[in-house]
mmCIF file of C-alpha atoms in Angstrom:
data_model
loop_
_atom_site.group_PDB
_atom_site.id
_atom_site.type_symbol
_atom_site.label_atom_id
_atom_site.label_comp_id
_atom_site.label_asym_id
_atom_site.label_seq_id
_atom_site.Cartn_x
_atom_site.Cartn_y
_atom_site.Cartn_z
ATOM 1 C CA MET K 1 143.546 77.992 169.140
ATOM 2 C CA VAL K 2 141.982 77.038 172.417
ATOM 3 C CA MET K 3 138.979 74.769 172.297
ATOM 4 C CA MET K 4 136.501 74.199 175.107
ATOM 5 C CA MET K 5 134.511 71.026 175.618
ATOM 6 C CA PHE K 6 131.745 70.543 178.159
ATOM 7 C CA GLN K 7 130.301 67.355 179.550
ATOM 8 C CA LEU K 8 127.783 66.758 182.302
ATOM 9 C CA ARG K 9 127.481 63.294 183.784
ATOM 10 C CA PRO K 10 124.167 63.554 185.605
ATOM 11 C CA HIS K 11 124.359 60.262 187.442
ATOM 12 C CA ILE K 12 127.250 61.558 189.524
ATOM 13 C CA HIS K 13 126.348 65.263 189.324
ATOM 14 C CA ILE K 14 129.750 66.298 188.013
ATOM 15 C CA LEU K 15 130.401 68.968 185.462
ATOM 16 C CA GLN K 16 133.621 68.397 183.561
ATOM 17 C CA TYR K 17 135.206 70.832 181.211
ATOM 18 C CA GLN K 18 138.645 70.994 179.698
ATOM 19 C CA TYR K 19 140.650 73.532 177.787
ATOM 20 C CA TYR K 20 142.532 71.871 174.942
ATOM 21 C CA HIS K 21 145.688 73.544 173.753
ATOM 22 C CA PRO K 22 147.801 72.551 170.729
ATOM 23 C CA SER K 23 151.017 72.257 172.717
ATOM 24 C CA THR K 24 149.605 69.694 175.120
ATOM 25 C CA THR K 25 146.824 67.925 173.222
ATOM 26 C CA PRO K 26 147.101 65.224 170.518
ATOM 27 C CA LYS K 27 145.821 66.223 167.086
ATOM 28 C CA SER K 28 143.251 63.454 167.359
ATOM 29 C CA ALA K 29 141.411 65.551 169.961
ATOM 30 C CA TYR K 30 140.336 68.120 167.394
ATOM 31 C CA ASN K 31 140.197 68.737 163.662
ATOM 32 C CA ILE K 32 142.548 71.673 163.291
ATOM 33 C CA ASN K 33 145.737 71.053 161.340
ATOM 34 C CA ASN K 34 147.328 74.481 161.172
ATOM 35 C CA ILE K 35 148.191 76.056 164.509
ATOM 36 C CA SER K 36 150.216 79.256 164.587
ATOM 37 C CA LYS K 37 153.547 79.191 166.388
ATOM 38 C CA CYS K 38 152.539 81.990 168.723
ATOM 39 C CA ARG K 39 149.620 79.911 169.957
ATOM 40 C CA ARG K 40 151.998 77.041 170.662
ATOM 41 C CA ARG K 41 153.920 79.270 173.027
ATOM 42 C CA GLU K 42 150.849 80.205 175.068
ATOM 43 C CA ALA K 43 150.350 78.966 178.593
ATOM 44 C CA ALA K 44 149.672 75.250 179.059
ATOM 45 C CA ALA K 45 146.026 74.327 178.906
ATOM 46 C CA LEU K 46 143.879 74.417 181.963
ATOM 47 C CA SER K 47 142.357 70.981 182.581
ATOM 48 C CA VAL K 48 139.801 70.930 185.345
ATOM 49 C CA SER K 49 137.231 68.495 186.661
ATOM 50 C CA LEU K 50 134.785 70.217 188.963
ATOM 51 C CA SER K 51 132.386 68.630 191.366
ATOM 52 C CA LEU K 52 129.829 71.414 191.547
ATOM 53 C CA LEU K 53 127.307 71.431 194.379
ATOM 54 C CA LEU K 54 124.115 72.839 192.954
ATOM 55 C CA PHE K 55 122.332 74.287 195.941
ATOM 56 C CA PRO K 56 123.027 73.985 199.678
ATOM 57 C CA SER K 57 120.896 72.305 202.289
ATOM 58 C CA SER K 58 119.370 75.666 203.212
ATOM 59 C CA SER K 59 117.385 75.396 199.996
ATOM 60 C CA SER K 60 116.107 71.861 200.317
ATOM 61 C CA SER K 61 113.319 72.303 197.793
ATOM 62 C CA SER K 62 115.787 73.418 195.132
ATOM 63 C CA SER K 63 118.178 70.636 196.037
ATOM 64 C CA SER K 64 115.442 68.015 195.736
ATOM 65 C CA ALA K 65 114.252 69.446 192.454
ATOM 66 C CA VAL K 66 117.727 69.462 190.955
ATOM 67 C CA ALA K 67 118.416 65.933 192.172
ATOM 68 C CA SER K 68 115.195 64.581 190.692
ATOM 69 C CA THR K 69 115.778 66.452 187.437
ATOM 70 C CA SER K 70 119.292 65.064 187.117
ATOM 71 C CA ALA K 71 118.079 61.552 187.942
ATOM 72 C CA SER K 72 115.427 61.665 185.240
ATOM 73 C CA LYS K 73 117.934 62.956 182.701
ATOM 74 C CA SER K 74 120.407 60.245 183.613
ATOM 75 C CA SER K 75 117.947 57.619 182.420
ATOM 76 C CA SER K 76 118.069 59.161 178.960
ATOM 77 C CA SER K 77 119.686 57.180 176.166
ATOM 78 C CA SER K 78 122.182 59.977 175.690
ATOM 79 C CA SER K 79 125.369 59.624 177.753
ATOM 80 C CA GLU K 80 126.135 63.333 177.568
ATOM 81 C CA LEU K 81 124.088 66.471 178.125
ATOM 82 C CA LEU K 82 125.305 69.338 176.008
ATOM 83 C CA PHE K 83 125.271 72.992 176.909
ATOM 84 C CA LEU K 84 123.363 75.181 174.479
ATOM 85 C CA ASP K 85 124.546 78.522 173.139
ATOM 86 C CA ILE K 86 122.219 81.443 173.828
ATOM 87 C CA PRO K 87 121.770 83.263 170.505
ATOM 88 C CA ASN K 88 123.449 86.677 170.283
ATOM 89 C CA SER K 89 124.912 86.306 173.784
ATOM 90 C CA GLY K 90 128.595 86.401 172.925
ATOM 91 C CA GLY K 91 129.152 82.723 173.671
ATOM 92 C CA VAL K 92 127.183 82.179 176.883
ATOM 93 C CA LYS K 93 126.305 78.494 177.296
ATOM 94 C CA VAL K 94 123.457 77.147 179.424
ATOM 95 C CA LEU K 95 122.079 73.873 180.678
ATOM 96 C CA ASP K 96 118.594 73.900 182.178
ATOM 97 C CA LEU K 97 118.506 71.739 185.292
ATOM 98 C CA ARG K 98 114.872 72.624 185.932
ATOM 99 C CA VAL K 99 112.560 74.560 183.640
ATOM 100 C CA GLY K 100 110.422 77.022 185.562
ATOM 101 C CA SER K 101 106.687 77.490 185.204
ATOM 102 C CA GLY K 102 106.383 81.153 186.169
ATOM 103 C CA ASP K 103 106.813 84.472 184.411
ATOM 104 C CA VAL K 104 109.562 85.257 181.951
ATOM 105 C CA PRO K 105 111.266 88.556 182.860
ATOM 106 C CA LEU K 106 111.168 91.489 180.479
ATOM 107 C CA HIS K 107 113.570 94.357 179.964
ATOM 108 C CA GLY K 108 113.207 96.746 182.906
ATOM 109 C CA ASN K 109 111.762 94.150 185.290
ATOM 110 C CA GLN K 110 113.228 93.689 188.745
ATOM 111 C CA VAL K 111 114.399 90.106 189.181
ATOM 112 C CA ALA K 112 115.584 88.164 192.222
ATOM 113 C CA ILE K 113 117.963 85.226 191.818
ATOM 114 C CA HIS K 114 119.929 82.806 193.966
ATOM 115 C CA TYR K 115 123.275 81.728 192.616
ATOM 116 C CA TYR K 116 126.573 79.973 193.128
ATOM 117 C CA GLY K 117 129.462 81.751 191.390
ATOM 118 C CA ARG K 118 132.651 79.833 190.544
ATOM 119 C CA LEU K 119 135.901 80.703 188.807
ATOM 120 C CA ALA K 120 137.289 78.257 186.264
ATOM 121 C CA ALA K 121 140.873 79.494 186.568
ATOM 122 C CA LYS K 122 140.909 78.532 190.261
ATOM 123 C CA GLN K 123 139.763 74.925 189.790
ATOM 124 C CA GLY K 124 136.131 75.862 190.282
ATOM 125 C CA TRP K 125 136.708 77.949 193.410
ATOM 126 C CA ARG K 126 133.406 79.324 194.683
ATOM 127 C CA PHE K 127 133.858 83.059 195.065
ATOM 128 C CA ASP K 128 130.303 83.868 196.111
ATOM 129 C CA SER K 129 126.915 82.387 196.939
ATOM 130 C CA THR K 130 123.688 84.171 197.792
ATOM 131 C CA TYR K 131 122.934 81.351 200.212
ATOM 132 C CA ASP K 132 125.685 82.783 202.389
ATOM 133 C CA HIS K 133 124.018 86.215 202.390
ATOM 134 C CA LYS K 134 121.773 86.183 205.469
ATOM 135 C CA ASP K 135 119.245 88.672 206.833
ATOM 136 C CA GLU K 136 118.603 89.357 210.525
ATOM 137 C CA ASN K 137 116.433 86.247 210.708
ATOM 138 C CA GLY K 138 119.119 84.013 209.239
ATOM 139 C CA GLU K 139 117.307 83.634 205.917
ATOM 140 C CA SER K 140 119.217 83.622 202.632
ATOM 141 C CA VAL K 141 118.846 86.873 200.722
ATOM 142 C CA PRO K 142 118.615 86.654 196.917
ATOM 143 C CA PHE K 143 120.445 89.004 194.591
ATOM 144 C CA VAL K 144 118.089 91.629 193.143
ATOM 145 C CA PHE K 145 118.708 93.712 190.027
ATOM 146 C CA VAL K 146 116.881 95.395 187.170
ATOM 147 C CA LEU K 147 117.155 93.532 183.887
ATOM 148 C CA GLY K 148 118.825 95.737 181.308
ATOM 149 C CA SER K 149 120.239 98.217 183.821
ATOM 150 C CA GLY K 150 123.805 97.501 182.695
ATOM 151 C CA LYS K 151 125.030 97.065 186.267
ATOM 152 C CA VAL K 152 125.270 93.267 186.090
ATOM 153 C CA ILE K 153 127.703 91.226 184.003
ATOM 154 C CA LEU K 154 126.277 90.474 180.573
ATOM 155 C CA GLY K 155 126.433 86.700 180.938
ATOM 156 C CA ILE K 156 124.011 86.688 183.862
ATOM 157 C CA GLU K 157 121.602 89.029 182.086
ATOM 158 C CA ALA K 158 121.666 86.838 178.982
ATOM 159 C CA ALA K 159 120.928 83.715 181.017
ATOM 160 C CA VAL K 160 118.195 85.178 183.210
ATOM 161 C CA LYS K 161 116.160 86.939 180.542
ATOM 162 C CA SER K 162 115.254 83.630 178.881
ATOM 163 C CA MET K 163 114.382 81.807 182.128
ATOM 164 C CA LYS K 164 111.029 81.318 183.830
ATOM 165 C CA VAL K 165 110.452 81.862 187.540
ATOM 166 C CA GLY K 166 111.266 78.663 189.405
ATOM 167 C CA GLY K 167 113.819 77.564 186.839
ATOM 168 C CA ILE K 168 117.372 76.498 187.627
ATOM 169 C CA ARG K 169 120.106 76.929 185.058
ATOM 170 C CA ARG K 170 123.830 76.237 184.913
ATOM 171 C CA VAL K 171 125.652 78.930 182.974
ATOM 172 C CA ILE K 172 129.144 79.029 181.466
ATOM 173 C CA ILE K 173 130.180 82.645 180.910
ATOM 174 C CA PRO K 174 133.200 83.457 178.712
ATOM 175 C CA PRO K 175 135.498 86.324 179.763
ATOM 176 C CA SER K 176 134.005 88.736 177.218
ATOM 177 C CA GLN K 177 130.593 88.401 178.901
ATOM 178 C CA GLY K 178 131.911 88.297 182.463
ATOM 179 C CA TYR K 179 133.629 90.894 184.613
ATOM 180 C CA GLN K 180 135.073 93.782 182.611
ATOM 181 C CA ASN K 181 135.789 95.921 185.673
ATOM 182 C CA THR K 182 135.615 95.666 189.462
ATOM 183 C CA SER K 183 132.357 97.599 189.792
ATOM 184 C CA GLN K 184 130.140 95.190 187.880
ATOM 185 C CA GLU K 185 127.689 93.143 189.905
ATOM 186 C CA PRO K 186 127.341 90.715 191.522
ATOM 187 C CA ILE K 187 130.248 91.706 193.771
ATOM 188 C CA PRO K 188 131.315 89.268 196.520
ATOM 189 C CA PRO K 189 130.712 90.996 199.875
ATOM 190 C CA ASN K 190 133.734 89.317 201.457
ATOM 191 C CA PHE K 191 136.837 91.470 200.905
ATOM 192 C CA PHE K 192 139.268 88.557 200.536
ATOM 193 C CA ASP K 193 137.029 86.682 198.091
ATOM 194 C CA ARG K 194 136.550 89.869 196.098
ATOM 195 C CA GLN K 195 140.281 90.566 196.035
ATOM 196 C CA ARG K 196 141.146 87.021 194.957
ATOM 197 C CA LEU K 197 138.513 87.076 192.222
ATOM 198 C CA PHE K 198 139.587 90.339 190.628
ATOM 199 C CA THR K 199 143.350 89.860 191.015
ATOM 200 C CA THR K 200 142.958 86.559 189.147
ATOM 201 C CA ILE K 201 140.771 87.870 186.333
ATOM 202 C CA PHE K 202 142.745 91.076 185.817
ATOM 203 C CA ASN K 203 146.238 89.694 186.450
ATOM 204 C CA PRO K 204 148.381 91.843 184.110
ATOM 205 C CA THR K 205 151.220 89.340 183.775
ATOM 206 C CA ARG K 206 149.004 86.431 182.824
ATOM 207 C CA LEU K 207 146.945 88.607 180.498
ATOM 208 C CA ALA K 208 150.165 89.670 178.764
ATOM 209 C CA ASN K 209 151.054 85.987 178.373
ATOM 210 C CA GLY K 210 147.866 85.394 176.416
ATOM 211 C CA GLU K 211 145.845 83.693 179.149
ATOM 212 C CA GLY K 212 142.894 86.059 178.955
ATOM 213 C CA SER K 213 140.703 83.410 177.331
ATOM 214 C CA THR K 214 140.827 81.302 180.495
ATOM 215 C CA LEU K 215 141.267 83.689 183.413
ATOM 216 C CA GLY K 216 137.786 85.182 183.406
ATOM 217 C CA THR K 217 135.622 82.166 182.584
ATOM 218 C CA LEU K 218 132.797 81.935 185.134
ATOM 219 C CA ILE K 219 130.383 79.159 186.106
ATOM 220 C CA PHE K 220 127.075 80.180 187.678
ATOM 221 C CA ASP K 221 124.233 78.023 188.967
ATOM 222 C CA ILE K 222 121.223 80.333 188.912
ATOM 223 C CA GLU K 223 117.692 79.989 190.247
ATOM 224 C CA LEU K 224 115.170 82.610 189.174
ATOM 225 C CA VAL K 225 113.209 83.317 192.349
ATOM 226 C CA SER K 226 110.858 86.117 191.355
ATOM 227 C CA VAL K 227 110.049 88.795 188.789
ATOM 228 C CA ARG K 228 108.583 92.183 189.642
ATOM 229 C CA HIS K 229 107.123 94.113 186.734
ATOM 230 C CA GLN K 230 108.127 97.756 186.931
#
């Protein structure tokens, strides 16, 4: 059995998460006594510590908001901030970095978001960011989609539909709620980034070795920019 633990240390703005595997982890790390032999032969656990930049300098207002939010949370008596499971989402976990004050999107609404997308299996490699998508004036172009259209990976839909405009949320998306094929959005516009992303997630050899539970795990930092009622 593979167990996932999440920890955010707000005072240094680092998200840490580790995959614990029976073959490499002491029994004191978890309360499971009976581990099947086939699980013991699975690939060694992925152990990653990511320093995730929330939003780039091109979005100074978001950066300031996230920084102030993290600073206020760091003064809390709790040393850890836990991700929360979204009910009926298939295991999507979220941490609100800033709660918005605008509209909550409804099924069929057109929403615009900014995001950073990262791949856990590549040590938090950033495969895409809407802040790199520029228009003719050099302005960052948000990603726009219709909520409930089925064109976007389920983990993003699950996270966005419970946000308010202006909110910023960090999202951990398990493989079952991430990319199931190469046509699901958002798709990195850069060919090499796109190729690296999909050849990692859908690597047949590693999938055959039982690594599917780690290959497709995604980390998104999402800001809900606007909602347009259809």
